C-alpha angles and dihedrals in degrees: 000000000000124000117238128195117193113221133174086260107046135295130304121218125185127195115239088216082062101057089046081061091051088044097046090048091053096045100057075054104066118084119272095012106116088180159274120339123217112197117206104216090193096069104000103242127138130226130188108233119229115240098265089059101043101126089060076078094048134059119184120205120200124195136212092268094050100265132154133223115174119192116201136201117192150161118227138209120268112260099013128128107263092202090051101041087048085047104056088045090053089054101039092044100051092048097042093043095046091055096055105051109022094230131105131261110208100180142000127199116208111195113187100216089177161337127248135180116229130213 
């Protein structure tokens, strides 16, 4: 389902596969997250994404009312703390996202697919 926003002007409708694109790019940017996670359900395994395919690690639902709910899959630093890393995403992500778009984001679902070191 698409968002829509009515304006004076018209309505505005948003694609939920763009704000997975907004999402995804805030996310890399937040500490400790190396990037999206796309789980092969075939065989189970787990691949980071590179940065041009980062929304294959995100799906955004939107309700009725206009409400979001963004479900991530990452991979996260090595030795880094797993609460506070989930945390500051779920922080930077709402308000980011929020801004954006104008609409709401009622939950997000972080799922750490894995862990990798980095260099």
């Amino acid at each position: 389902m698409k968002g829509s926003m009515t304006t004076d002007l018209g309505i505005i409708t948003v694609d939920p596969e763009v704000i997975a694109k907004y999402a995804g790019a805030v996310a890399v940017e937040c500490f400790g997250i190396v990037g999206m996670a796309a789980v092969s359900m075939k065989d189970g395994l787990v691949k980071l994404l590179k940065k041009e395919s980062l929304t294959h690690g995100i799906q955004v639902v939107i309700s009725d009312d206009n409400k979001l709910t963004i479900h991530f899959h990452v991979i996260v630093s090595y030795g880094v703390s797993i609460s506070a890393v989930s945390s500051n995403l779920v922080h930077n992500v709402k308000y980011k996202v929020e801004e954006f778009t104008g609409m709401e984001v009622d939950k997000i679902h972080i799922y750490v697919e894995g862990v990798r070191v980095i260099d």
